[in-house]
Amino acid sequence: MSILRYTIFRFGTMLLTLWAVSALVFLIINLPPGDYLSNQIAELRASGQSAGVAKAEFLRKEYALDRALWEQYMIWIGFLPGPHGFSGLVQGNFGWSFEFDRPVRDIVGDSLWLTVLVNVAAIIFVYAVALPLGVIAAAKSRTWIDYTSAFVGYLGLATPNFLLALILYYYGRKYLNIPIGGLMDPIFEGQPLSWEKIKSISVHMIVPTIVIGTAGASAMMQRLRANMLDELGKPYVETAIAKGMSPSRMLAKYPLRVAFNPFVADIGNLLPSMVSGSVLVSVVMGLQTIGPTLLTALKTQDQFLSGFVLMFVALLTLIGTMISDILLVLLDPRIRYEGRES
């Protein structure tokens, strides 16, 4: 099987998995009793507002919420025609947010790319910090460099993200004049992309990138150090040095390549875990990402909005996993994308 065929195969399995995840997401969203409109109807009836009840009942029929659960799911995905024909996720219709009284597409439009931008920057920070520190700590094992990097790593793991955000915001504003809150100056919100807007986003992203990426960088640095130490203790390392290979060249050519596999494998989990784990950070720091929107949608049982956001996170997970699988095949010749021949 060629790498192209393997890529096509992994893309097909990704789509099937995404379909299964969509069913699971829809089921979990509907596990709590009632929904946004049902709760609203109950409140309106209790207060005697008949006009509001009639509007809510109309919306239930308009968005097929009065049908069986399996029909709601198939209409939401776009596999069955609803009141307006085939109009689901497959057709590009993300649904309607009852909490914000707007289409889901309008609510998440700007926050989607800002979410990806912030978390991609955090991932770059994770790799840029963890790779050199992990390698140096392993190469200088049981020295002050190793102990210092271990202390910094444990400190990064132990410090809550929101607390680190508050500390960095206070001292960043006091000594470096770093702007506080948001991902851009308010004057640029809703404006087309320009050089000034890019500069504003870049400055505002310094603290969020460090806050979101610190814990991941600390954990990955410790894991890389452990893997490197395990490889450095194997006989082939001593053989390579005995044959005259310089320690730095040997380190990069053999142990690092093997120890680097977890870095590549973590791509599939790192991005979605940062998106889901940065919800509280986004609320504290006032970031215009998708995290606060998801929190509001789950609290109010806004099923179309929360369903789309969860599907977006699932899509990130599956894309990241597919990329990591393909990269592992390309980087490590011991890994094969077909079964062992008998």
Coordinates of C-alpha atoms in Angstrom, one line a residue:
M1 CA 0.0 0.0 0.0
S2 CA 1.5 3.3 -1.1
I3 CA 1.5 6.4 1.1
L4 CA -1.2 8.0 -1.1
R5 CA -3.5 5.0 -0.8
Y6 CA -2.9 5.0 3.0
T7 CA -3.8 8.7 3.2
I8 CA -7.0 8.1 1.2
F9 CA -7.8 5.1 3.5
R10 CA -7.2 7.2 6.7
F11 CA -9.4 10.0 5.3
G12 CA -12.2 7.5 4.7
T13 CA -11.9 6.1 8.2
M14 CA -11.8 9.7 9.6
L15 CA -15.2 10.4 7.9
L16 CA -16.7 7.2 9.3
T17 CA -15.4 8.0 12.7
L18 CA -16.7 11.6 12.5
W19 CA -20.2 10.2 11.6
A20 CA -20.1 7.9 14.7
V21 CA -18.9 10.9 16.9
S22 CA -21.8 13.0 15.6
A23 CA -24.3 10.4 16.8
L24 CA -22.6 10.2 20.2
V25 CA -22.5 14.0 20.5
F26 CA -26.2 14.4 19.6
L27 CA -27.1 11.7 22.1
I28 CA -25.1 13.2 24.9
I29 CA -26.6 16.7 24.2
N30 CA -30.1 15.3 24.5
L31 CA -29.5 13.2 27.6
P32 CA -30.6 16.0 30.0
P33 CA -34.4 16.2 30.2
G34 CA -35.9 18.9 28.0
D35 CA -34.1 21.4 25.7
Y36 CA -33.8 25.2 25.4
L37 CA -37.3 25.6 23.9
S38 CA -39.0 23.2 26.3
N39 CA -37.6 25.0 29.3
Q40 CA -38.6 28.3 27.8
I41 CA -42.1 27.1 27.1
A42 CA -42.4 25.9 30.7
E43 CA -41.3 29.2 32.0
L44 CA -43.7 31.2 29.7
R45 CA -46.7 29.0 30.7
A46 CA -45.9 29.5 34.4
S47 CA -45.9 33.3 33.8
G48 CA -49.0 33.2 31.6
Q49 CA -47.3 34.6 28.5
S50 CA -49.4 32.8 25.8
A51 CA -47.9 34.7 22.9
G52 CA -44.4 33.6 23.8
V53 CA -45.5 30.0 24.1
A54 CA -47.0 30.1 20.6
K55 CA -43.7 31.5 19.2
A56 CA -41.7 28.8 21.0
E57 CA -44.0 26.1 19.7
F58 CA -43.6 27.4 16.2
L59 CA -39.8 27.2 16.6
R60 CA -40.0 23.6 17.7
K61 CA -41.8 22.7 14.5
E62 CA -39.6 25.0 12.4
Y63 CA -36.4 23.2 13.5
A64 CA -38.0 19.7 13.7
L65 CA -37.6 19.4 17.5
D66 CA -41.1 18.0 17.8
R67 CA -40.1 14.8 15.9
A68 CA -38.5 11.6 17.1
L69 CA -34.9 11.8 18.3
W70 CA -33.5 9.7 15.4
E71 CA -35.3 12.0 12.9
Q72 CA -33.9 15.1 14.6
Y73 CA -30.4 13.6 14.3
M74 CA -30.8 12.7 10.6
I75 CA -32.2 16.2 9.8
W76 CA -29.4 17.9 11.8
I77 CA -26.7 15.9 9.9
G78 CA -28.6 16.5 6.6
F79 CA -29.4 12.9 5.7
L80 CA -33.2 13.5 5.9
P81 CA -35.3 16.4 4.7
G82 CA -36.6 18.7 7.4
P83 CA -39.2 21.5 7.2
H84 CA -36.9 23.3 4.7
G85 CA -35.7 20.2 2.8
F86 CA -32.2 18.8 3.1
S87 CA -30.5 21.5 5.2
G88 CA -28.0 20.1 7.8
L89 CA -24.3 20.0 8.6
V90 CA -23.5 18.2 5.4
Q91 CA -25.1 21.0 3.4
G92 CA -23.3 23.7 5.4
N93 CA -26.2 24.7 7.6
F94 CA -25.0 24.8 11.2
G95 CA -28.4 25.5 12.7
W96 CA -29.9 28.2 14.8
S97 CA -28.9 29.4 18.3
F98 CA -32.0 29.9 20.4
E99 CA -29.9 31.6 23.2
F100 CA -28.5 34.3 20.9
D101 CA -31.4 34.3 18.4
R102 CA -28.9 34.1 15.5
P103 CA -27.6 31.5 13.1
V104 CA -24.8 29.5 14.5
R105 CA -22.6 30.4 11.6
D106 CA -22.8 34.1 12.5
I107 CA -21.9 33.4 16.1
V108 CA -18.9 31.1 15.6
G109 CA -17.6 32.7 12.4
D110 CA -14.9 34.9 13.9
S111 CA -14.2 32.8 16.9
L112 CA -13.4 29.7 14.9
W113 CA -10.3 31.0 13.2
L114 CA -9.2 32.9 16.3
T115 CA -9.5 29.6 18.3
V116 CA -7.4 27.7 15.7
L117 CA -4.9 30.6 15.6
V118 CA -4.4 30.8 19.3
N119 CA -4.1 27.0 19.8
V120 CA -1.7 26.6 16.8
A121 CA 0.5 29.3 18.3
A122 CA 0.3 27.4 21.6
I123 CA 1.4 24.2 19.9
I124 CA 4.3 25.9 18.2
F125 CA 5.3 27.2 21.7
V126 CA 5.0 23.7 23.2
Y127 CA 7.3 22.2 20.6
A128 CA 9.7 25.1 20.6
V129 CA 10.2 24.9 24.4
A130 CA 9.8 21.2 25.0
L131 CA 12.2 19.9 22.3
P132 CA 15.4 21.7 23.2
L133 CA 14.8 21.6 27.0
G134 CA 14.0 17.9 26.9
V135 CA 17.0 17.0 24.8
I136 CA 19.4 19.2 26.9
A137 CA 18.0 17.8 30.2
A138 CA 18.6 14.2 29.0
A139 CA 22.1 14.9 27.6
K140 CA 23.0 16.7 30.8
S141 CA 21.3 14.2 33.1
R142 CA 21.9 14.7 36.9
T143 CA 23.4 18.1 36.5
W144 CA 22.2 21.5 37.5
I145 CA 20.7 22.0 34.0
D146 CA 18.6 18.8 34.4
Y147 CA 17.4 19.8 37.9
T148 CA 16.6 23.3 36.8
S149 CA 14.6 22.2 33.8
A150 CA 12.8 19.6 36.0
F151 CA 11.9 22.3 38.5
V152 CA 10.6 24.6 35.8
G153 CA 8.6 21.7 34.3
Y154 CA 6.9 20.7 37.5
L155 CA 6.2 24.3 38.3
G156 CA 4.5 24.7 34.9
L157 CA 2.4 21.6 35.6
A158 CA 1.4 22.6 39.1
T159 CA 0.4 26.2 38.3
P160 CA -3.3 26.6 37.2
N161 CA -3.7 28.2 33.8
F162 CA -6.0 30.9 35.0
L163 CA -3.7 31.9 37.9
L164 CA -0.7 32.0 35.5
A165 CA -2.8 34.2 33.2
L166 CA -3.5 36.7 36.0
I167 CA 0.2 36.8 37.0
L168 CA 1.4 37.3 33.5
Y169 CA -1.2 40.0 32.8
Y170 CA -0.3 41.9 35.9
Y171 CA 3.5 41.9 35.4
G172 CA 3.2 42.1 31.6
R173 CA 1.1 45.2 31.8
K174 CA 3.3 46.7 34.6
Y175 CA 6.7 46.1 33.1
L176 CA 6.3 45.4 29.4
N177 CA 3.1 47.3 28.6
I178 CA 1.4 44.2 27.2
P179 CA -2.3 44.8 26.6
I180 CA -4.8 43.1 28.9
G181 CA -7.8 41.1 27.7
G182 CA -9.0 40.0 24.3
L183 CA -7.1 39.0 21.2
M184 CA -7.1 42.4 19.5
D185 CA -7.9 46.0 20.2
P186 CA -11.6 46.7 20.3
I187 CA -11.3 49.1 17.3
F188 CA -10.3 46.2 15.0
E189 CA -13.3 43.9 15.9
G190 CA -15.4 43.3 12.9
Q191 CA -13.0 45.0 10.5
P192 CA -11.3 43.3 7.6
L193 CA -7.8 42.0 8.0
S194 CA -5.0 44.6 7.8
W195 CA -1.4 45.0 8.8
E196 CA -2.4 47.0 11.9
K197 CA -4.9 44.4 12.9
I198 CA -2.3 41.6 12.5
K199 CA 0.1 43.5 14.7
S200 CA -2.6 44.0 17.3
I201 CA -3.5 40.3 17.3
S202 CA 0.2 39.3 17.5
V203 CA 0.8 41.4 20.6
H204 CA -2.4 40.3 22.3
M205 CA -1.5 36.6 21.7
I206 CA 1.8 36.7 23.7
V207 CA 0.2 36.0 27.1
P208 CA -2.5 33.5 25.9
T209 CA 0.1 31.5 24.0
I210 CA 2.3 31.1 27.0
V211 CA -0.6 30.4 29.4
I212 CA -2.3 27.8 27.2
G213 CA 1.0 26.1 26.1
T214 CA 2.9 26.0 29.4
A215 CA 1.4 22.9 30.9
G216 CA 1.6 21.0 27.6
A217 CA 5.3 22.0 27.2
S218 CA 6.1 20.9 30.7
A219 CA 4.5 17.5 30.3
M220 CA 6.1 16.9 26.9
M221 CA 9.5 18.0 28.1
Q222 CA 9.4 15.5 30.9
R223 CA 8.3 12.7 28.5
L224 CA 11.0 13.5 26.0
R225 CA 13.6 13.5 28.7
A226 CA 12.5 10.1 29.9
N227 CA 12.4 8.6 26.4
M228 CA 15.8 10.1 25.6
L229 CA 17.4 8.6 28.8
D230 CA 15.9 5.2 28.0
E231 CA 17.4 5.3 24.5
L232 CA 20.8 6.7 25.7
G233 CA 21.1 3.6 28.0
K234 CA 20.9 1.1 25.1
P235 CA 23.9 -0.8 23.7
Y236 CA 23.7 0.8 20.2
V237 CA 24.6 4.2 21.7
E238 CA 27.8 2.9 23.2
T239 CA 28.6 1.1 19.9
A240 CA 28.1 4.3 17.9
I241 CA 30.4 6.3 20.3
A242 CA 33.0 3.5 20.3
K243 CA 33.1 3.7 16.5
G244 CA 34.1 7.4 16.8
M245 CA 30.8 9.1 16.2
S246 CA 30.6 12.4 18.0
P247 CA 28.0 12.6 20.8
S248 CA 26.0 15.4 19.3
R249 CA 25.7 13.7 15.9
M250 CA 24.9 10.4 17.5
L251 CA 22.3 12.1 19.7
A252 CA 20.5 13.6 16.7
K253 CA 20.8 10.7 14.4
Y254 CA 19.6 7.8 16.6
P255 CA 18.1 8.4 20.1
L256 CA 16.3 11.7 19.2
R257 CA 14.6 10.1 16.2
V258 CA 13.2 7.3 18.3
A259 CA 12.2 9.6 21.2
F260 CA 10.6 12.0 18.8
N261 CA 7.8 9.6 18.0
P262 CA 5.6 10.6 21.0
F263 CA 5.9 14.3 19.8
V264 CA 4.4 13.4 16.5
A265 CA 1.8 11.1 18.0
D266 CA 0.6 13.9 20.4
I267 CA -0.5 16.1 17.5
G268 CA -3.9 14.3 17.4
N269 CA -4.6 15.1 21.1
L270 CA -2.7 18.3 21.7
L271 CA -4.9 20.7 19.6
P272 CA -8.4 19.6 20.8
S273 CA -7.2 19.2 24.4
M274 CA -6.0 22.8 24.3
V275 CA -9.3 24.0 22.8
S276 CA -11.3 22.2 25.5
G277 CA -8.9 23.0 28.3
S278 CA -8.6 26.7 27.6
V279 CA -12.3 27.4 28.2
L280 CA -11.7 28.8 31.7
V281 CA -8.6 30.6 30.5
S282 CA -10.7 32.2 27.7
V283 CA -13.3 33.4 30.2
V284 CA -10.7 34.8 32.6
M285 CA -8.7 36.5 29.8
G286 CA -11.7 37.7 27.7
L287 CA -10.5 35.8 24.6
Q288 CA -12.8 35.8 21.6
T289 CA -12.4 32.1 21.1
I290 CA -15.0 29.4 20.9
G291 CA -14.5 28.3 24.6
P292 CA -16.9 30.8 26.3
T293 CA -19.5 30.2 23.5
L294 CA -19.4 26.5 24.2
L295 CA -19.7 27.1 28.0
T296 CA -22.8 29.3 27.4
A297 CA -24.4 26.8 25.0
L298 CA -24.0 23.9 27.4
K299 CA -25.4 25.8 30.3
T300 CA -28.5 26.9 28.4
Q301 CA -29.0 23.6 26.5
D302 CA -28.6 25.4 23.2
Q303 CA -28.3 22.1 21.3
F304 CA -27.5 23.3 17.7
L305 CA -24.7 25.7 19.0
S306 CA -23.2 23.2 21.4
G307 CA -23.5 20.4 18.9
F308 CA -21.6 22.3 16.3
V309 CA -18.8 23.4 18.6
L310 CA -18.3 19.8 19.9
M311 CA -18.3 18.5 16.3
F312 CA -15.6 21.2 15.5
V313 CA -13.4 19.9 18.4
A314 CA -14.0 16.3 17.3
L315 CA -13.0 17.3 13.7
L316 CA -9.8 18.8 15.0
T317 CA -9.0 15.6 16.9
L318 CA -9.5 13.4 13.9
I319 CA -7.6 15.6 11.6
G320 CA -4.7 15.8 14.0
T321 CA -4.7 12.0 14.5
M322 CA -4.7 11.4 10.8
I323 CA -1.8 13.8 10.3
S324 CA 0.2 12.2 13.2
D325 CA -0.4 8.7 11.7
I326 CA 0.9 9.8 8.3
L327 CA 3.9 11.6 9.8
L328 CA 4.8 8.6 11.9
V329 CA 4.8 6.4 8.9
L330 CA 7.1 8.8 7.1
L331 CA 9.5 9.4 10.0
D332 CA 9.8 5.9 11.5
P333 CA 10.7 3.1 9.0
R334 CA 9.7 0.5 11.7
I335 CA 6.1 1.6 11.4
R336 CA 4.1 0.1 8.5
Y337 CA 0.7 1.1 7.1
E338 CA -0.2 -2.4 6.2
G339 CA -0.5 -5.7 8.0
R340 CA 2.5 -8.0 8.3
E341 CA 2.7 -10.4 5.4
S342 CA 2.4 -14.0 6.4

